[in-house]
């Protein structure tokens, strides 16, 4: 391949499908694109991204330790946001690179994209915290970076500035140590002046590395005056107990479902797995997972393996003990209540997702599932009593989950009920039925007054147009088709006939509010017939009322009072006014004629209104049925007979 000039280097991330092989990309890519679009490589340019740089460098040293070549890692934070990381490994190769005769391997690694790991030999490559983009990205985003390599008793040094070599690789003489030391300062041109390394965050990162790989000692040091919390200025981090130590520090002394923690570590040809699990009801559940010591907060295949293994082993236990509830258990029931750590080591892991923090290597699932299922079955079998305790605890979680789902379904149903309300219903704002009222009003004009007169929070208005269907003389099919009644049933929400459900009734009181005239009385009796026939339980439950709007307004001087009927009018005329007063008497032709304020005061407002509760007297059951049938039923001759018998009692009404 012809040697490319810098001008030929272009951002392959913008043209990914040009048919270049991975090898071409490695050789072609310079670091310009990284500085041009840092976010593409480190997921942003904020403080989190700044710490990604540190993670990447530490992970490179971790690689060397995990591969068994280094036993300690030194991390030192000094003022001016300068971070130094040193390991006692083999040292980055400094021999001339086979493809670039005048460049050392070190220089190629640090100045080209995707060049990391090309030198083989590492058993478990972390691919770095940036998951493959490598140390050159950190170099590109550093104001400067110094690399010291001690190999074969000799020491080399090379300096880079903003990703470019600033001088040749220099041999510095004999070395009394072995390994690699990288010191760098993130570029303020990229991260701004305000972004600084956080000692607490770096310390936490260092500590988790020590927990995750018990074969390494992490030596932490930080300039004293950078520390603003209880982070130690110096610490030696070694955890021979590994993940179990970490779990213990999280769960502390709180009660756990089982006395033993389920933990272990196993290695085979495909990789290594380390895990620690406990169920501690008082602690917020968590699952921290890692691949090659890199956190995988988005989970992935290794977590899937763990979930499957633990669930299947627990189900197997349930089946062995003939527990009927075994089938209820899902992986969520087992894991969403657990405090767990999972760490895997595999060769060439693959990460996916925007931030590359989800493991996607399929072999990780197989590895974890195979090892963990076996171990967990053994662990359960070791103590059947504890296994039962854990099983019961998980079944409780499953039952809680089912109950929650049921409740959610009910509330969803309630929500859809609300969505399917009739258009002309002016509903109240209160959600629950308690304390609410539905006024059934005759006609749109009365409906309009009622809407203005109501208390929006608790009173709903449903205007009904004209005479509603007489249910006593109509077939049930007609009932379904009738718009007014179907609107009414929708507004009530409680169903009718055998499907009536009191708990679904959307209002506490249903108030029939019709004009105080013959037509009004007719509509009221049609409505009462409907309720009596279709939902007698609603009447029995004490939910049905009749409003008592006034028929007359009596006015004299500044005094206005209302009379419910003729008798009331006569009584009030005598008692409320002086005997010779010229009282102005007006008769309402309908509710629509009343001012909303009057309607409110006289008929709708709690405290000043009068309501009549409709009741079904148990002793009068038979008589009620006969009367309804007689007056409202299909046979006009019964109605005629009633009129004949009662005509003598009728008095003329003032029209
Ligand atoms: F990030 C980094 F590249 F700058 C970096 C690398 C930073 C730090 C702190 C350490 C390292 C690093 C790299 N430590 N150890 C190594 N080892 C190698 O690069 C290495 C050494 C020898 C061989 C070999 O095959 O002989 C192969 C490798 C990858």
XYZ file of C-alpha atoms and ligand atoms in Angstrom:
684
model
C 0.000 0.000 0.000
C 1.259 3.426 -0.900
C 2.154 5.644 1.973
C -0.644 8.073 2.658
C -0.133 11.750 3.154
C -1.885 13.405 6.099
C -4.297 15.030 3.643
C -5.485 11.574 2.627
C -6.534 10.799 6.149
C -10.240 11.224 6.425
C -12.859 10.558 8.973
C -13.923 6.999 8.296
C -16.585 7.268 10.921
C -18.402 9.480 8.439
C -17.889 7.061 5.561
C -18.024 3.648 7.150
C -19.119 1.581 4.153
C -16.386 2.213 1.613
C -15.186 -1.373 1.734
C -12.029 -0.796 3.726
C -10.903 -3.763 5.743
C -10.305 -3.347 9.458
C -6.594 -3.452 8.744
C -6.814 -0.521 6.337
C -8.690 1.527 8.871
C -6.082 0.913 11.519
C -3.335 2.134 9.293
C -5.254 4.953 7.690
C -6.834 6.601 10.650
C -5.041 9.454 12.243
C -6.238 11.290 15.335
C -7.665 14.388 13.639
C -11.228 13.063 13.667
C -10.988 12.494 17.428
C -10.192 16.118 18.110
C -12.760 17.255 15.596
C -15.565 15.209 17.062
C -14.522 14.036 20.542
C -18.102 13.174 21.504
C -18.177 10.406 18.914
C -15.320 8.658 20.694
C -15.865 9.311 24.371
C -19.610 10.007 24.466
C -19.381 13.728 25.185
C -17.007 16.353 26.523
C -18.369 16.714 30.046
C -16.899 15.659 33.388
C -18.053 12.088 32.810
C -16.184 12.010 29.515
C -13.128 13.422 31.244
C -13.202 10.502 33.661
C -13.518 8.120 30.713
C -9.998 9.182 29.819
C -8.770 8.101 33.225
C -10.719 4.842 32.983
C -9.138 4.086 29.616
C -5.599 4.537 30.865
C -6.224 2.577 34.071
C -7.878 -0.190 32.031
C -4.781 -0.496 29.856
C -2.710 -1.103 32.952
C -5.429 -3.457 34.286
C -5.100 -5.473 31.091
C -1.506 -6.099 31.814
C -2.359 -7.195 35.369
C -5.265 -9.413 34.312
C -2.997 -11.006 31.739
C -0.755 -11.901 34.633
C 2.150 -9.606 33.787
C 1.664 -6.896 36.387
C 0.913 -7.159 40.105
C 0.328 -3.543 41.022
C -1.008 -0.341 39.538
C -0.134 3.088 40.850
C -2.589 5.934 40.360
C -1.506 9.423 41.280
C -3.548 12.581 40.893
C -1.713 15.867 41.190
C -2.756 19.481 40.866
C -3.507 20.913 37.460
C -5.561 17.768 36.633
C -2.519 15.696 35.920
C -2.991 11.968 36.285
C -0.183 9.403 36.358
C -0.804 5.674 36.018
C 1.964 3.125 36.342
C 2.065 -0.650 36.229
C 4.882 -3.138 36.741
C 4.143 -5.093 33.570
C 6.185 -5.842 30.490
C 6.230 -2.276 29.211
C 4.679 -1.147 25.942
C 6.843 -2.476 23.080
C 9.244 0.174 21.810
C 10.822 -1.708 18.899
C 10.307 -0.408 15.365
C 6.852 -1.093 13.992
C 6.968 -3.573 11.072
C 4.808 -1.347 8.832
C 6.276 2.019 9.714
C 10.001 1.488 9.646
C 10.807 4.845 11.212
C 8.184 4.607 13.962
C 8.255 2.647 17.176
C 5.365 0.344 18.122
C 4.684 2.723 21.018
C 4.336 5.691 18.708
C 2.003 3.822 16.343
C -0.143 2.693 19.293
C -0.414 6.210 20.644
C -0.982 8.076 17.376
C -3.324 5.878 15.341
C -6.883 4.843 15.960
C -7.701 1.195 16.652
C -4.050 0.311 16.876
C -4.293 -0.936 20.457
C -3.931 -4.651 21.093
C -2.342 -5.330 17.728
C 0.639 -6.880 19.385
C -1.156 -9.913 20.744
C -0.016 -11.899 23.701
C -2.674 -10.634 26.089
C -4.962 -13.361 27.406
C -7.861 -11.110 28.426
C -8.000 -7.902 26.538
C -10.215 -5.316 28.174
C -10.464 -3.352 24.955
C -10.326 -0.445 27.320
C -12.922 1.671 29.021
C -13.671 3.274 25.709
C -14.196 -0.220 24.369
C -11.757 -0.438 21.570
C -10.956 3.131 20.705
C -7.883 2.828 22.823
C -5.224 4.904 24.433
C -4.626 6.981 21.297
C -7.986 8.709 21.850
C -6.845 9.772 25.301
C -3.611 10.963 23.759
C -5.493 12.985 21.142
C -7.576 14.666 23.847
C -4.666 15.432 26.158
C -2.822 18.707 26.193
C 0.238 16.552 26.727
C 1.061 12.953 27.528
C 4.360 11.490 28.752
C 5.018 7.811 28.367
C 7.807 6.038 30.186
C 8.564 2.432 29.419
C 10.980 0.292 31.411
C 11.843 -2.898 29.548
C 14.860 -5.149 29.554
C 16.507 -3.007 32.237
C 16.370 0.024 29.965
C 14.159 3.063 30.149
C 12.516 4.946 27.251
C 10.509 8.090 27.187
C 8.318 9.826 24.661
C 6.172 12.942 24.809
C 3.014 13.752 22.868
C 1.064 16.980 22.567
C -2.583 16.892 21.501
C -1.975 13.472 19.961
C 1.144 14.359 18.036
C 4.636 13.203 18.941
C 6.639 16.037 20.429
C 10.081 14.661 19.959
C 11.518 11.240 19.319
C 11.397 8.172 21.522
C 14.378 8.712 23.795
C 16.359 6.106 25.643
C 16.973 7.414 29.144
C 19.484 4.838 30.361
C 19.170 1.882 32.680
C 15.976 1.216 34.619
C 15.609 -0.094 38.132
C 11.948 -0.888 37.507
C 9.816 -2.650 34.910
C 6.579 -1.541 33.326
C 4.740 1.416 31.833
C 4.002 4.844 33.242
C 1.642 7.237 31.520
C 1.213 10.794 32.755
C -1.289 13.065 31.039
C -3.279 16.256 31.305
C -6.684 16.423 29.615
C -6.950 19.236 27.094
C -8.923 22.228 28.319
C -9.610 23.122 24.688
C -11.782 19.999 24.601
C -13.222 19.780 28.113
C -13.259 23.427 29.078
C -11.634 25.094 32.053
C -14.275 23.980 34.515
C -14.025 20.219 34.097
C -11.739 18.666 36.710
C -10.867 15.191 37.872
C -12.750 14.232 41.003
C -10.565 12.471 43.569
C -13.624 10.684 44.991
C -14.626 9.393 41.598
C -11.159 8.211 40.682
C -10.725 6.578 44.072
C -14.027 4.740 43.647
C -12.923 3.588 40.220
C -9.599 2.394 41.633
C -11.312 0.588 44.470
C -13.717 -1.257 42.204
C -10.796 -2.415 40.060
C -9.190 -3.835 43.174
C -12.396 -5.630 44.162
C -12.846 -6.938 40.659
C -9.393 -8.372 40.287
C -8.020 -9.785 43.489
C -4.684 -10.436 41.827
C -3.844 -6.748 41.729
C -2.821 -4.166 44.266
C -3.844 -0.619 43.539
C -1.768 2.133 45.084
C -3.691 5.320 45.271
C -2.327 8.770 45.985
C -3.757 12.222 45.571
C -2.513 15.689 46.318
C -4.001 16.616 49.684
C -5.560 19.975 48.770
C -7.541 18.523 45.863
C -9.651 16.478 48.258
C -12.948 17.953 49.413
C -14.484 14.877 51.091
C -13.380 11.809 53.025
C -11.412 10.321 50.149
C -8.029 9.201 51.489
C -4.952 10.941 50.130
C -3.133 7.632 50.054
C -4.359 4.062 50.114
C -3.281 0.560 49.235
C -6.258 -1.265 47.790
C -6.173 -5.063 47.866
C -9.214 -7.253 48.320
C -8.403 -10.923 48.669
C -12.145 -11.606 49.049
C -12.881 -9.885 45.748
C -16.562 -9.386 44.974
C -17.630 -10.907 48.271
C -15.786 -8.111 50.074
C -17.589 -5.544 47.974
C -20.999 -7.137 48.563
C -20.332 -7.264 52.288
C -19.441 -3.571 52.303
C -22.704 -2.737 50.505
C -25.068 -4.979 52.428
C -23.259 -4.532 55.724
C -24.813 -6.193 58.739
C -28.453 -6.061 57.573
C -30.642 -9.136 57.651
C -30.494 -11.442 54.649
C -32.966 -14.098 53.542
C -30.311 -16.796 53.679
C -27.416 -16.876 56.135
C -24.914 -17.799 53.448
C -23.920 -15.564 50.540
C -23.875 -17.316 47.190
C -20.460 -16.579 45.777
C -17.713 -18.207 43.823
C -15.145 -18.001 41.097
C -14.574 -20.400 38.257
C -12.390 -20.428 35.202
C -12.503 -22.579 32.105
C -11.180 -22.456 28.551
C -13.738 -19.848 27.559
C -13.055 -17.396 30.332
C -13.602 -16.731 34.000
C -16.633 -15.842 36.118
C -16.787 -14.422 39.608
C -20.035 -13.749 41.406
C -21.575 -12.871 44.782
C -25.318 -12.779 45.484
C -27.479 -12.230 48.507
C -31.085 -11.274 49.167
C -31.309 -8.466 51.718
C -34.867 -7.099 52.042
C -33.732 -3.884 53.761
C -31.182 -2.958 51.089
C -32.091 -1.487 47.714
C -31.496 -4.299 45.245
C -28.661 -3.910 42.748
C -26.783 -5.863 40.155
C -23.319 -4.601 39.336
C -21.806 -6.362 36.390
C -18.424 -6.100 34.717
C -16.550 -7.545 31.831
C -12.773 -7.631 32.140
C -13.180 -5.184 35.058
C -15.070 -2.710 32.850
C -18.460 -1.735 34.295
C -21.457 -2.762 32.177
C -24.287 -0.690 33.662
C -26.534 -1.611 30.726
C -26.026 -5.293 31.462
C -25.886 -7.634 28.519
C -25.243 -11.280 27.801
C -23.391 -12.070 31.028
C -26.294 -10.709 33.115
C -28.722 -12.704 31.012
C -26.738 -15.831 31.789
C -26.885 -15.080 35.507
C -30.638 -14.429 35.484
C -31.359 -17.624 33.582
C -29.084 -19.758 35.731
C -30.421 -18.558 39.063
C -34.068 -18.694 37.978
C -33.792 -22.158 36.459
C -31.974 -23.584 39.458
C -34.580 -22.136 41.809
C -37.437 -23.447 39.681
C -35.765 -26.858 39.639
C -35.719 -26.699 43.433
C -39.429 -25.824 43.483
C -40.251 -28.725 41.205
C -38.176 -31.117 43.277
C -40.095 -30.097 46.384
C -43.415 -30.217 44.504
C -44.117 -26.575 45.185
C -47.247 -25.551 43.274
C -46.076 -21.976 42.945
C -42.937 -22.819 41.010
C -44.314 -21.657 37.692
C -45.042 -18.167 39.049
C -41.349 -17.355 39.349
C -39.756 -15.180 36.665
C -36.142 -13.999 36.413
C -37.319 -10.565 37.572
C -38.748 -11.970 40.788
C -35.420 -13.610 41.556
C -33.115 -10.810 40.478
C -35.077 -7.631 41.177
C -34.835 -8.427 44.882
C -31.183 -9.446 44.913
C -27.965 -7.645 45.726
C -25.550 -9.066 43.229
C -22.133 -8.681 41.680
C -21.046 -10.382 38.510
C -17.669 -10.170 36.903
C -16.596 -12.031 33.787
C -13.334 -12.225 31.941
C -13.481 -13.202 28.311
C -11.245 -12.778 25.291
C -12.108 -9.966 22.930
C -15.371 -8.854 24.447
C -17.846 -6.944 22.324
C -19.832 -4.026 23.639
C -22.818 -2.323 22.161
C -25.146 0.584 22.713
C -24.606 4.309 22.378
C -22.235 4.414 25.320
C -20.797 0.946 24.704
C -21.638 -0.172 28.204
C -23.628 -3.276 27.361
C -21.878 -6.581 26.784
C -23.000 -8.299 23.599
C -20.652 -11.296 23.333
C -22.873 -14.392 23.122
C -20.217 -16.637 24.643
C -20.465 -14.649 27.891
C -24.041 -15.861 28.390
C -23.099 -19.494 27.816
C -20.103 -19.202 30.096
C -22.031 -17.626 32.979
C -25.182 -19.689 32.608
C -23.336 -22.983 32.492
C -21.141 -22.305 35.498
C -23.718 -20.530 37.655
C -26.571 -22.956 37.203
C -24.421 -25.809 38.350
C -23.054 -23.906 41.327
C -26.414 -22.519 42.393
C -28.058 -25.947 42.296
C -25.309 -27.257 44.529
C -25.651 -24.278 46.830
C -29.399 -24.832 47.170
C -28.942 -28.545 47.731
C -26.406 -27.951 50.509
C -29.075 -26.455 52.737
C -32.660 -27.388 51.810
C -33.976 -25.233 54.650
C -32.297 -22.123 53.289
C -33.329 -23.054 49.781
C -36.958 -23.193 50.932
C -36.624 -19.819 52.634
C -35.245 -18.245 49.491
C -37.867 -19.954 47.372
C -40.694 -18.627 49.540
C -39.184 -15.138 49.506
C -39.066 -15.149 45.710
C -42.626 -16.520 45.469
C -43.738 -13.595 47.649
C -42.103 -11.235 45.157
C -43.917 -12.998 42.294
C -47.245 -12.684 44.072
C -46.616 -9.015 44.811
C -45.842 -8.510 41.146
C -49.080 -10.204 40.070
C -51.052 -8.115 42.527
C -49.460 -4.923 41.260
C -50.281 -5.908 37.706
C -53.886 -6.528 38.655
C -54.128 -3.140 40.328
C -52.597 -1.533 37.282
C -55.141 -3.207 35.026
C -57.973 -1.962 37.196
C -56.697 1.600 37.111
C -56.157 1.331 33.378
C -59.751 0.160 33.023
C -60.847 3.128 35.089
C -58.860 5.377 32.781
C -60.426 3.965 29.625
C -63.853 4.289 31.235
C -63.100 7.914 31.655
C -61.986 8.172 28.034
C -65.197 6.675 26.733
C -67.521 9.151 28.403
C -70.358 10.650 26.385
C -69.539 13.947 24.726
C -72.303 15.963 26.298
C -71.419 14.952 29.825
C -69.893 17.829 31.767
C -67.903 15.668 34.169
C -66.629 16.751 37.529
C -62.902 16.952 38.096
C -62.707 14.721 41.157
C -61.544 11.240 40.154
C -62.995 9.053 42.868
C -66.752 8.519 43.191
C -66.915 9.548 46.821
C -68.582 12.915 47.308
C -69.555 13.348 43.651
C -72.965 13.840 42.063
C -74.368 13.359 38.604
C -77.310 15.619 37.720
C -79.599 14.254 35.014
C -81.095 17.330 33.448
C -83.917 17.734 30.999
C -82.858 19.440 27.810
C -79.867 21.466 26.687
C -80.987 24.832 28.004
C -81.478 23.594 31.537
C -78.217 21.722 31.064
C -76.516 25.029 30.270
C -77.815 26.705 33.439
C -76.912 23.659 35.505
C -73.361 23.645 34.156
C -72.917 27.232 35.312
C -74.565 26.563 38.635
C -72.615 23.477 39.574
C -69.532 22.934 41.683
C -67.145 21.712 38.974
C -65.094 19.694 41.355
C -67.856 17.376 42.560
C -70.926 17.905 40.359
C -71.361 16.517 36.852
C -74.162 17.382 34.444
C -75.684 15.106 31.836
C -78.365 16.796 29.715
C -80.916 14.373 28.319
C -82.784 15.328 25.201
C -86.585 15.056 25.332
C -88.435 12.060 26.612
C -86.187 9.135 27.136
C -87.169 5.640 26.128
C -89.706 3.964 28.345
C -87.828 0.830 29.323
C -90.921 -0.830 30.783
C -92.523 -1.017 27.374
C -89.448 -1.490 25.183
C -87.405 -4.558 24.309
C -83.890 -4.866 25.719
C -82.427 -4.489 22.229
C -83.937 -1.028 22.007
C -82.375 -0.119 25.298
C -78.915 -0.699 23.858
C -79.691 1.363 20.787
C -81.187 4.314 22.635
C -78.651 7.160 22.570
C -79.840 8.946 25.694
C -79.847 5.810 27.816
C -76.574 4.520 26.446
C -75.025 7.929 27.268
C -76.465 7.666 30.746
C -75.089 4.158 31.248
C -71.682 5.224 29.989
C -71.635 8.156 32.376
C -72.606 5.924 35.285
C -69.949 3.359 34.383
C -71.488 0.643 36.521
C -73.154 -1.525 33.878
C -76.799 -2.542 33.886
C -78.889 -5.627 34.538
C -76.873 -8.658 35.571
C -73.657 -6.790 34.736
C -74.271 -4.074 37.328
C -71.235 -3.485 39.541
C -71.721 -1.076 42.384
C -67.959 -0.502 42.762
C -67.784 0.817 39.203
C -70.425 3.490 39.773
C -68.635 6.742 38.946
C -70.678 8.979 41.256
C -71.890 8.723 44.801
C -75.269 10.289 44.032
C -77.398 10.338 40.900
C -79.798 13.278 41.007
C -82.734 13.536 38.635
C -83.341 17.239 38.086
C -86.353 17.930 35.864
C -88.677 20.901 35.513
C -91.415 21.232 38.063
C -94.126 20.595 35.518
C -96.020 17.684 33.965
C -93.391 17.006 31.315
C -90.701 17.158 33.967
C -92.620 14.711 36.089
C -93.016 12.408 33.091
C -89.297 12.450 32.349
C -88.539 11.833 35.985
C -90.858 8.833 36.037
C -89.258 7.456 32.858
C -85.870 7.757 34.512
C -87.070 6.167 37.731
C -88.517 3.325 35.674
C -85.166 2.880 33.989
C -83.301 2.707 37.288
C -85.934 0.467 38.845
C -85.767 -2.003 35.975
C -82.092 -1.895 35.036
C -80.242 -1.156 38.255
C -82.427 -1.638 41.294
C -79.276 -2.141 43.361
C -78.353 1.480 42.656
C -81.619 2.558 44.299
C -81.170 0.076 47.139
C -77.676 1.431 47.660
C -79.219 4.841 48.329
C -77.636 6.499 45.302
C -80.738 7.860 43.555
C -82.276 11.256 44.376
C -84.785 13.716 42.983
C -83.918 17.398 42.943
C -86.652 19.761 44.086
C -86.462 22.881 41.958
C -88.848 25.664 42.941
C -91.928 26.450 40.907
C -92.373 30.097 42.014
C -90.272 33.053 42.856
C -91.758 35.519 45.324
C -90.288 38.987 45.305
C -90.987 42.093 47.326
C -88.628 44.907 48.072
C -85.256 43.342 48.591
C -86.593 39.924 49.543
C -86.681 37.002 47.147
C -87.837 33.578 48.180
C -88.739 30.490 46.256
C -91.753 28.208 46.580
C -91.645 24.563 45.639
C -95.345 24.215 44.745
C -98.732 25.924 45.124
C -99.194 24.957 48.744
C -95.719 26.196 49.552
C -96.426 29.442 47.683
C -99.602 30.121 49.673
C -97.905 29.390 52.952
C -94.951 31.636 52.171
C -97.106 34.482 50.912
C -98.796 34.537 54.319
C -95.751 34.020 56.503
C -92.923 35.789 54.769
C -94.474 39.072 53.707
C -96.644 41.712 55.315
C -100.318 40.918 54.712
C -100.994 43.814 52.340
C -97.683 43.712 50.516
C -97.827 43.585 46.745
C -95.643 40.544 46.253
C -94.383 39.861 42.773
C -95.006 36.179 41.977
C -93.309 34.616 38.977
C -93.665 31.060 37.885
C -90.706 29.258 36.326
C -91.591 27.552 33.113
C -88.468 25.491 33.352
C -85.053 25.237 34.948
C -83.594 26.952 31.922
C -85.412 30.117 32.882
C -83.714 30.366 36.198
C -80.525 32.318 36.617
C -77.659 29.936 37.308
C -77.163 31.602 40.702
C -80.816 30.945 41.593
C -80.612 27.351 40.389
C -77.514 26.856 42.452
C -78.992 28.347 45.581
C -82.377 26.640 45.395
C -81.687 23.268 43.861
C -78.065 22.267 43.553
C -75.972 23.634 46.390
C -75.435 21.364 49.346
C -76.890 22.920 52.438
C -79.504 25.124 50.782
C -81.196 22.649 48.439
C -83.729 19.936 49.163
C -83.222 16.440 47.789
C -85.654 13.551 47.909
C -84.053 10.174 48.266
C -85.660 7.471 46.139
C -86.148 4.276 48.085
C -87.444 0.838 47.376
C -89.320 -0.214 50.460
C -88.911 -3.923 51.002
C -92.532 -4.226 52.244
C -93.844 -2.461 49.140
C -91.954 -4.566 46.599
C -94.996 -6.200 45.107
C -97.063 -3.026 44.994
C -94.185 -1.161 43.365
C -93.863 -3.797 40.690
C -97.627 -3.728 39.974
C -97.681 0.046 39.816
C -94.692 0.295 37.512
C -96.177 -2.333 35.269
C -99.557 -0.634 35.380
C -98.361 2.903 34.779
C -95.335 2.347 32.612
C -95.822 -1.117 31.116
C -96.785 -2.372 27.710
C -100.542 -2.598 28.299
C -102.342 0.747 27.842
C -105.590 -0.734 29.232
C -103.998 -0.986 32.698
C -103.032 2.655 32.525
C -106.577 3.577 31.404
C -108.026 1.613 34.302
C -105.758 3.487 36.760
C -106.837 6.836 35.354
C -110.510 5.880 35.611
C -110.063 4.807 39.222
C -108.140 7.886 40.247
C -109.741 10.645 38.212
C -111.750 11.766 41.174
C -108.574 12.631 43.081
C -107.118 14.759 40.353
C -107.222 18.508 40.747
C -106.855 21.052 38.018
C -103.447 22.461 37.742
C -102.661 26.018 36.900
C -101.136 25.878 33.394
F -3.005 3.428 27.804
C -1.754 3.241 27.596
F -1.543 2.679 26.446
F -1.210 4.427 27.570
C -1.192 2.447 28.705
C -0.690 1.169 28.494
C -1.182 3.015 29.968
C -0.670 2.284 31.016
C -0.666 2.885 32.369
C -0.173 1.036 30.823
C -0.177 0.464 29.552
C 0.404 -0.846 29.404
C 0.544 -1.594 28.244
N 0.889 -1.543 30.388
N 1.359 -2.678 29.910
C 1.160 -2.736 28.611
N 1.589 -3.769 27.868
C 1.630 -3.827 26.509
O 1.236 -2.906 25.807
C 2.261 -5.024 25.936
C 3.518 -5.402 26.364
C 4.116 -6.500 25.802
C 3.479 -7.223 24.812
C 4.169 -8.352 24.194
O 3.517 -9.060 23.410
O 5.317 -8.571 24.486
C 2.247 -6.838 24.391
C 1.625 -5.741 24.969
C 0.216 -5.361 24.522
